[in-house]
PDB file of C-alpha atoms in Angstrom:
ATOM      1  CA  UNK A 448       6.804  49.284  58.748  1.00 90.00           C
ATOM      2  CA  UNK A 449       6.446  50.898  62.138  1.00 94.00           C
ATOM      3  CA  UNK A 450       9.551  53.093  62.275  1.00 96.00           C
ATOM      4  CA  UNK A 451      10.859  55.568  59.719  1.00 96.00           C
ATOM      5  CA  UNK A 452      14.594  54.833  59.186  1.00 97.00           C
ATOM      6  CA  UNK A 453      15.498  58.520  58.891  1.00 97.00           C
ATOM      7  CA  UNK A 454      13.721  59.375  62.143  1.00 97.00           C
ATOM      8  CA  UNK A 455      15.526  56.474  63.814  1.00 97.00           C
ATOM      9  CA  UNK A 456      18.835  57.903  62.625  1.00 97.00           C
ATOM     10  CA  UNK A 457      17.719  61.173  64.164  1.00 97.00           C
ATOM     11  CA  UNK A 458      17.978  59.442  67.562  1.00 97.00           C
ATOM     12  CA  UNK A 459      21.759  59.096  67.070  1.00 97.00           C
ATOM     13  CA  UNK A 460      23.305  61.709  69.333  1.00 95.00           C
ATOM     14  CA  UNK A 461      26.810  63.118  69.169  1.00 93.00           C
ATOM     15  CA  UNK A 462      28.739  63.091  72.409  1.00 90.00           C
ATOM     16  CA  UNK A 463      26.765  60.191  73.901  1.00 92.00           C
ATOM     17  CA  UNK A 464      28.509  57.008  74.984  1.00 91.00           C
ATOM     18  CA  UNK A 465      27.501  53.892  76.832  1.00 93.00           C
ATOM     19  CA  UNK A 466      27.909  54.087  80.614  1.00 89.00           C
ATOM     20  CA  UNK A 467      29.862  51.342  82.346  1.00 81.00           C
ATOM     21  CA  UNK A 468      27.841  49.022  84.544  1.00 72.00           C
ATOM     22  CA  UNK A 469      28.785  49.597  88.148  1.00 71.00           C
ATOM     23  CA  UNK A 470      28.420  53.362  88.016  1.00 71.00           C
ATOM     24  CA  UNK A 471      25.334  54.557  89.846  1.00 74.00           C
ATOM     25  CA  UNK A 472      23.341  56.737  87.462  1.00 79.00           C
ATOM     26  CA  UNK A 473      20.356  58.977  88.307  1.00 78.00           C
ATOM     27  CA  UNK A 474      16.788  58.433  87.104  1.00 87.00           C
ATOM     28  CA  UNK A 475      17.253  55.036  85.456  1.00 93.00           C
ATOM     29  CA  UNK A 476      14.977  52.186  84.458  1.00 96.00           C
ATOM     30  CA  UNK A 477      15.755  48.722  83.097  1.00 97.00           C
ATOM     31  CA  UNK A 478      13.672  47.253  80.282  1.00 97.00           C
ATOM     32  CA  UNK A 479      13.964  43.496  79.680  1.00 96.00           C
ATOM     33  CA  UNK A 480      12.699  41.374  76.822  1.00 93.00           C
ATOM     34  CA  UNK A 481      12.884  37.801  78.091  1.00 89.00           C
ATOM     35  CA  UNK A 482      14.083  35.445  75.363  1.00 82.00           C
ATOM     36  CA  UNK A 483      11.931  32.520  74.380  1.00 74.00           C
ATOM     37  CA  UNK A 484      13.036  29.547  72.287  1.00 65.00           C
ATOM     38  CA  UNK A 485      15.781  30.778  69.915  1.00 68.00           C
ATOM     39  CA  UNK A 486      15.377  34.458  70.843  1.00 76.00           C
ATOM     40  CA  UNK A 487      17.800  36.475  72.921  1.00 87.00           C
ATOM     41  CA  UNK A 488      17.150  38.228  76.202  1.00 92.00           C
ATOM     42  CA  UNK A 489      17.919  41.933  75.845  1.00 95.00           C
ATOM     43  CA  UNK A 490      18.473  44.179  78.870  1.00 96.00           C
ATOM     44  CA  UNK A 491      18.443  47.933  78.192  1.00 97.00           C
ATOM     45  CA  UNK A 492      19.031  50.775  80.659  1.00 97.00           C
ATOM     46  CA  UNK A 493      17.383  54.144  80.026  1.00 96.00           C
ATOM     47  CA  UNK A 494      17.939  57.360  81.956  1.00 94.00           C
ATOM     48  CA  UNK A 495      15.608  60.351  82.072  1.00 93.00           C
ATOM     49  CA  UNK A 496      16.887  63.872  81.544  1.00 90.00           C
ATOM     50  CA  UNK A 497      15.224  67.220  80.961  1.00 87.00           C
ATOM     51  CA  UNK A 498      15.852  69.244  77.828  1.00 80.00           C
ATOM     52  CA  UNK A 499      13.972  72.540  77.534  1.00 78.00           C
ATOM     53  CA  UNK A 500      11.456  71.282  80.138  1.00 81.00           C
ATOM     54  CA  UNK A 501      10.783  68.123  78.111  1.00 87.00           C
ATOM     55  CA  UNK A 502      11.630  64.681  79.486  1.00 92.00           C
ATOM     56  CA  UNK A 503      14.013  62.718  77.293  1.00 93.00           C
ATOM     57  CA  UNK A 504      14.978  59.017  77.332  1.00 95.00           C
ATOM     58  CA  UNK A 505      18.675  58.237  76.916  1.00 96.00           C
ATOM     59  CA  UNK A 506      19.957  54.743  76.129  1.00 97.00           C
ATOM     60  CA  UNK A 507      22.996  54.377  78.376  1.00 95.00           C
ATOM     61  CA  UNK A 508      23.542  50.603  78.409  1.00 95.00           C
ATOM     62  CA  UNK A 509      22.328  47.555  76.510  1.00 96.00           C
ATOM     63  CA  UNK A 510      23.245  43.877  76.786  1.00 94.00           C
ATOM     64  CA  UNK A 511      22.128  40.844  74.827  1.00 93.00           C
ATOM     65  CA  UNK A 512      22.121  37.347  76.304  1.00 91.00           C
ATOM     66  CA  UNK A 513      21.991  34.957  73.365  1.00 86.00           C
ATOM     67  CA  UNK A 514      20.983  31.286  73.551  1.00 75.00           C
ATOM     68  CA  UNK A 515      24.714  30.528  73.327  1.00 72.00           C
ATOM     69  CA  UNK A 516      25.668  32.810  76.216  1.00 64.00           C
ATOM     70  CA  UNK A 517      23.094  31.736  78.788  1.00 58.00           C
ATOM     71  CA  UNK A 518      19.852  32.509  76.980  1.00 57.00           C
ATOM     72  CA  UNK A 519      18.088  29.494  78.450  1.00 66.00           C
ATOM     73  CA  UNK A 520      19.814  29.606  81.842  1.00 77.00           C
ATOM     74  CA  UNK A 521      17.016  31.237  83.849  1.00 82.00           C
ATOM     75  CA  UNK A 522      18.989  31.640  87.123  1.00 86.00           C
ATOM     76  CA  UNK A 523      21.820  33.309  85.187  1.00 88.00           C
ATOM     77  CA  UNK A 524      19.387  35.668  83.466  1.00 89.00           C
ATOM     78  CA  UNK A 525      17.701  36.600  86.743  1.00 90.00           C
ATOM     79  CA  UNK A 526      21.061  37.302  88.351  1.00 92.00           C
ATOM     80  CA  UNK A 527      22.279  39.358  85.387  1.00 93.00           C
ATOM     81  CA  UNK A 528      19.103  41.461  85.286  1.00 94.00           C
ATOM     82  CA  UNK A 529      19.352  42.250  88.985  1.00 95.00           C
ATOM     83  CA  UNK A 530      23.130  42.840  88.875  1.00 94.00           C
ATOM     84  CA  UNK A 531      22.635  45.447  86.151  1.00 94.00           C
ATOM     85  CA  UNK A 532      19.661  47.033  87.925  1.00 95.00           C
ATOM     86  CA  UNK A 533      21.515  47.363  91.211  1.00 93.00           C
ATOM     87  CA  UNK A 534      24.773  48.517  89.632  1.00 92.00           C
ATOM     88  CA  UNK A 535      23.017  51.460  87.962  1.00 93.00           C
ATOM     89  CA  UNK A 536      20.836  52.194  90.979  1.00 91.00           C
ATOM     90  CA  UNK A 537      17.655  51.974  88.897  1.00 92.00           C
ATOM     91  CA  UNK A 538      14.232  52.848  90.255  1.00 92.00           C
ATOM     92  CA  UNK A 539      12.228  50.485  88.041  1.00 95.00           C
ATOM     93  CA  UNK A 540      12.607  47.134  86.337  1.00 96.00           C
ATOM     94  CA  UNK A 541      10.009  46.422  83.648  1.00 96.00           C
ATOM     95  CA  UNK A 542       9.938  43.053  81.901  1.00 95.00           C
ATOM     96  CA  UNK A 543       7.957  41.453  79.103  1.00 93.00           C
ATOM     97  CA  UNK A 544       5.935  38.988  81.166  1.00 90.00           C
ATOM     98  CA  UNK A 545       3.975  37.687  78.172  1.00 87.00           C
ATOM     99  CA  UNK A 546       3.812  33.912  78.210  1.00 78.00           C
ATOM    100  CA  UNK A 547       6.894  33.325  80.365  1.00 71.00           C
ATOM    101  CA  UNK A 548       6.874  30.920  83.284  1.00 57.00           C
ATOM    102  CA  UNK A 549       5.753  32.434  86.545  1.00 61.00           C
ATOM    103  CA  UNK A 550       8.998  31.557  88.297  1.00 68.00           C
ATOM    104  CA  UNK A 551      11.200  34.182  86.682  1.00 84.00           C
ATOM    105  CA  UNK A 552       8.597  36.890  87.228  1.00 89.00           C
ATOM    106  CA  UNK A 553       8.068  35.974  90.873  1.00 90.00           C
ATOM    107  CA  UNK A 554      11.774  35.647  91.611  1.00 91.00           C
ATOM    108  CA  UNK A 555      12.503  39.031  90.008  1.00 94.00           C
ATOM    109  CA  UNK A 556       9.649  40.604  91.973  1.00 94.00           C
ATOM    110  CA  UNK A 557      11.055  39.277  95.260  1.00 95.00           C
ATOM    111  CA  UNK A 558      14.591  40.340  94.324  1.00 95.00           C
ATOM    112  CA  UNK A 559      13.360  43.880  93.570  1.00 96.00           C
ATOM    113  CA  UNK A 560      11.444  44.047  96.858  1.00 95.00           C
ATOM    114  CA  UNK A 561      14.483  42.851  98.804  1.00 95.00           C
ATOM    115  CA  UNK A 562      16.849  45.330  97.129  1.00 93.00           C
ATOM    116  CA  UNK A 563      18.090  48.300  99.129  1.00 90.00           C
ATOM    117  CA  UNK A 564      16.787  50.755  98.112  1.00 89.00           C
ATOM    118  CA  UNK A 565      13.730  48.889  96.912  1.00 94.00           C
ATOM    119  CA  UNK A 566      13.201  48.645  93.140  1.00 95.00           C
ATOM    120  CA  UNK A 567       9.737  49.057  91.632  1.00 95.00           C
ATOM    121  CA  UNK A 568       8.963  45.913  89.591  1.00 95.00           C
ATOM    122  CA  UNK A 569       6.600  46.034  86.592  1.00 94.00           C
ATOM    123  CA  UNK A 570       5.543  42.856  84.747  1.00 94.00           C
ATOM    124  CA  UNK A 571       4.148  44.081  81.425  1.00 94.00           C
ATOM    125  CA  UNK A 572       1.951  41.808  79.311  1.00 92.00           C
ATOM    126  CA  UNK A 573       1.763  42.497  75.585  1.00 91.00           C
ATOM    127  CA  UNK A 574      -1.694  42.079  74.065  1.00 88.00           C
ATOM    128  CA  UNK A 575      -2.339  42.284  70.329  1.00 82.00           C
ATOM    129  CA  UNK A 576      -4.866  43.974  68.106  1.00 80.00           C
ATOM    130  CA  UNK A 577      -5.351  47.670  67.303  1.00 79.00           C
ATOM    131  CA  UNK A 578      -6.280  48.431  70.934  1.00 83.00           C
ATOM    132  CA  UNK A 579      -3.819  46.049  72.535  1.00 89.00           C
ATOM    133  CA  UNK A 580      -1.099  47.145  74.904  1.00 92.00           C
ATOM    134  CA  UNK A 581       1.667  46.342  72.420  1.00 92.00           C
ATOM    135  CA  UNK A 582       0.128  48.575  69.769  1.00 91.00           C
ATOM    136  CA  UNK A 583      -0.349  51.402  72.267  1.00 93.00           C
ATOM    137  CA  UNK A 584       3.174  51.398  73.661  1.00 95.00           C
ATOM    138  CA  UNK A 585       4.726  51.195  70.192  1.00 95.00           C
ATOM    139  CA  UNK A 586       2.595  54.101  68.987  1.00 94.00           C
ATOM    140  CA  UNK A 587       3.854  56.077  71.987  1.00 95.00           C
ATOM    141  CA  UNK A 588       7.404  55.019  71.095  1.00 96.00           C
ATOM    142  CA  UNK A 589       7.011  56.253  67.488  1.00 96.00           C
ATOM    143  CA  UNK A 590       5.593  59.528  68.799  1.00 96.00           C
ATOM    144  CA  UNK A 591       8.524  60.032  71.194  1.00 96.00           C
ATOM    145  CA  UNK A 592      10.967  59.457  68.340  1.00 97.00           C
ATOM    146  CA  UNK A 593       9.106  61.980  66.165  1.00 96.00           C
ATOM    147  CA  UNK A 594       9.357  64.474  69.028  1.00 95.00           C
ATOM    148  CA  UNK A 595      13.140  63.805  69.253  1.00 94.00           C
ATOM    149  CA  UNK A 596      12.747  62.596  72.837  1.00 95.00           C
ATOM    150  CA  UNK A 597      14.696  59.333  72.352  1.00 97.00           C
ATOM    151  CA  UNK A 598      18.499  59.624  72.273  1.00 96.00           C
ATOM    152  CA  UNK A 599      20.925  56.792  71.610  1.00 97.00           C
ATOM    153  CA  UNK A 600      24.704  56.923  71.135  1.00 97.00           C
ATOM    154  CA  UNK A 601      25.866  57.678  67.611  1.00 96.00           C
ATOM    155  CA  UNK A 602      27.546  54.461  66.403  1.00 95.00           C
ATOM    156  CA  UNK A 603      30.147  56.506  64.513  1.00 94.00           C
ATOM    157  CA  UNK A 604      31.612  57.525  67.878  1.00 90.00           C
ATOM    158  CA  UNK A 605      31.664  54.061  69.463  1.00 94.00           C
ATOM    159  CA  UNK A 606      34.118  51.187  69.444  1.00 94.00           C
ATOM    160  CA  UNK A 607      33.505  48.119  67.269  1.00 95.00           C
ATOM    161  CA  UNK A 608      31.377  46.367  69.901  1.00 94.00           C
ATOM    162  CA  UNK A 609      29.258  49.463  70.470  1.00 94.00           C
ATOM    163  CA  UNK A 610      28.798  49.959  66.728  1.00 96.00           C
ATOM    164  CA  UNK A 611      27.553  46.391  66.335  1.00 96.00           C
ATOM    165  CA  UNK A 612      25.054  46.840  69.168  1.00 96.00           C
ATOM    166  CA  UNK A 613      23.599  50.102  67.858  1.00 97.00           C
ATOM    167  CA  UNK A 614      23.526  48.858  64.277  1.00 97.00           C
ATOM    168  CA  UNK A 615      21.598  45.774  65.438  1.00 97.00           C
ATOM    169  CA  UNK A 616      19.254  48.017  67.459  1.00 97.00           C
ATOM    170  CA  UNK A 617      18.675  50.126  64.333  1.00 98.00           C
ATOM    171  CA  UNK A 618      18.173  47.169  61.984  1.00 97.00           C
ATOM    172  CA  UNK A 619      15.621  45.414  64.208  1.00 97.00           C
ATOM    173  CA  UNK A 620      13.614  48.645  64.491  1.00 97.00           C
ATOM    174  CA  UNK A 621      13.665  49.141  60.705  1.00 97.00           C
ATOM    175  CA  UNK A 622      12.508  45.541  60.118  1.00 96.00           C
ATOM    176  CA  UNK A 623       9.619  45.665  62.615  1.00 95.00           C
ATOM    177  CA  UNK A 624       6.213  45.583  60.915  1.00 93.00           C
ATOM    178  CA  UNK A 625       2.477  45.711  61.381  1.00 87.00           C
ATOM    179  CA  UNK A 626       1.313  42.266  60.270  1.00 81.00           C
ATOM    180  CA  UNK A 627      -2.340  41.930  59.308  1.00 76.00           C
ATOM    181  CA  UNK A 628      -4.266  38.798  60.212  1.00 70.00           C
ATOM    182  CA  UNK A 629      -6.945  38.770  57.493  1.00 67.00           C
ATOM    183  CA  UNK A 630      -8.868  35.888  59.054  1.00 68.00           C
ATOM    184  CA  UNK A 631      -9.368  37.636  62.392  1.00 63.00           C
ATOM    185  CA  UNK A 632      -9.254  41.173  60.968  1.00 68.00           C
ATOM    186  CA  UNK A 633      -6.633  42.195  63.481  1.00 72.00           C
ATOM    187  CA  UNK A 634      -3.112  43.535  63.360  1.00 76.00           C
ATOM    188  CA  UNK A 635      -0.072  42.565  65.355  1.00 81.00           C
ATOM    189  CA  UNK A 636       3.436  43.925  65.668  1.00 89.00           C
ATOM    190  CA  UNK A 637       6.163  41.453  64.781  1.00 85.00           C
ATOM    191  CA  UNK A 638       9.472  40.972  63.044  1.00 89.00           C
ATOM    192  CA  UNK A 639       9.390  39.259  59.634  1.00 86.00           C
ATOM    193  CA  UNK A 640      10.088  35.544  59.525  1.00 84.00           C
ATOM    194  CA  UNK A 641      13.712  34.800  60.324  1.00 85.00           C
ATOM    195  CA  UNK A 642      14.297  38.169  62.001  1.00 90.00           C
ATOM    196  CA  UNK A 643      14.060  39.275  65.627  1.00 90.00           C
ATOM    197  CA  UNK A 644      12.503  42.085  67.666  1.00 93.00           C
ATOM    198  CA  UNK A 645      14.276  41.581  70.998  1.00 93.00           C
ATOM    199  CA  UNK A 646      15.979  44.993  70.960  1.00 96.00           C
ATOM    200  CA  UNK A 647      12.686  46.665  70.005  1.00 97.00           C
ATOM    201  CA  UNK A 648      10.682  45.038  72.797  1.00 95.00           C
ATOM    202  CA  UNK A 649      13.328  45.775  75.427  1.00 96.00           C
ATOM    203  CA  UNK A 650      13.512  49.401  74.260  1.00 97.00           C
ATOM    204  CA  UNK A 651       9.759  50.020  74.073  1.00 97.00           C
ATOM    205  CA  UNK A 652       9.345  48.737  77.636  1.00 97.00           C
ATOM    206  CA  UNK A 653      12.226  50.848  78.917  1.00 96.00           C
ATOM    207  CA  UNK A 654      10.917  53.959  77.170  1.00 96.00           C
ATOM    208  CA  UNK A 655       7.386  53.280  78.399  1.00 96.00           C
ATOM    209  CA  UNK A 656       8.652  53.166  81.983  1.00 94.00           C
ATOM    210  CA  UNK A 657      10.863  56.220  81.362  1.00 93.00           C
ATOM    211  CA  UNK A 658       8.516  58.582  79.536  1.00 93.00           C
ATOM    212  CA  UNK A 659       4.935  57.291  79.506  1.00 88.00           C
ATOM    213  CA  UNK A 660       4.366  56.111  83.058  1.00 75.00           C
ATOM    214  CA  UNK A 661       3.247  58.080  86.055  1.00 44.00           C
ATOM    215  CA  UNK A 662       5.380  58.123  89.246  1.00 47.00           C
ATOM    216  CA  UNK A 663       6.235  54.852  90.952  1.00 40.00           C
ATOM    217  CA  UNK A 664       2.927  54.412  92.761  1.00 36.00           C
ATOM    218  CA  UNK A 665       1.026  54.261  89.447  1.00 38.00           C
ATOM    219  CA  UNK A 666       0.951  51.364  87.027  1.00 40.00           C
ATOM    220  CA  UNK A 667       0.341  52.270  83.390  1.00 41.00           C
ATOM    221  CA  UNK A 668      -0.274  55.774  82.081  1.00 41.00           C
ATOM    222  CA  UNK A 669      -3.485  56.420  80.210  1.00 39.00           C
ATOM    223  CA  UNK A 670      -3.285  56.068  76.444  1.00 32.00           C
TER     224      UNK A 670
END
């Protein structure tokens, strides 16, 4: 397993609550895992704050678009991603651009460019193996959690809907595994059969853009 359950629980922060969409919030990024096939699209919003001169990522909003609620409706997804980004006044939108059709990426790029103020658009492609981008960003993610730099609302303080969201976020992180491919002698990061990693992928992208990246003119921080 990639994440230690007790360290994940250490992310739960008293006094934190989800922020309503529509309220402009400082220093925000949106991380999006685009759903494929039966998977959901998950849109997470992360804000940066300083605590004792250390940058911290705070989960302030998360939304899941399931296959039943528009998961395969690409125009709806594009609109929802941009509505959330604009309503929070985010500076960056980072999406999992691995294997998706070029249309959604290009349309989101144009929408970000045409936004006022302009939004920095980052299409991130996951590559596998021990030196792949997915392995690197997840190792960073684990490190940030160990350093107590990732804060999420404590589900005990949330309403029923919020509890379900955070509990699903927690469960998907606990289930995520390193899977060894003996034939190719490589490893990949994936959820077990029958389970999903949509919340994990959305979160790792958002945290990468929040904590690991250089200012907006740069692309990807060094490992």
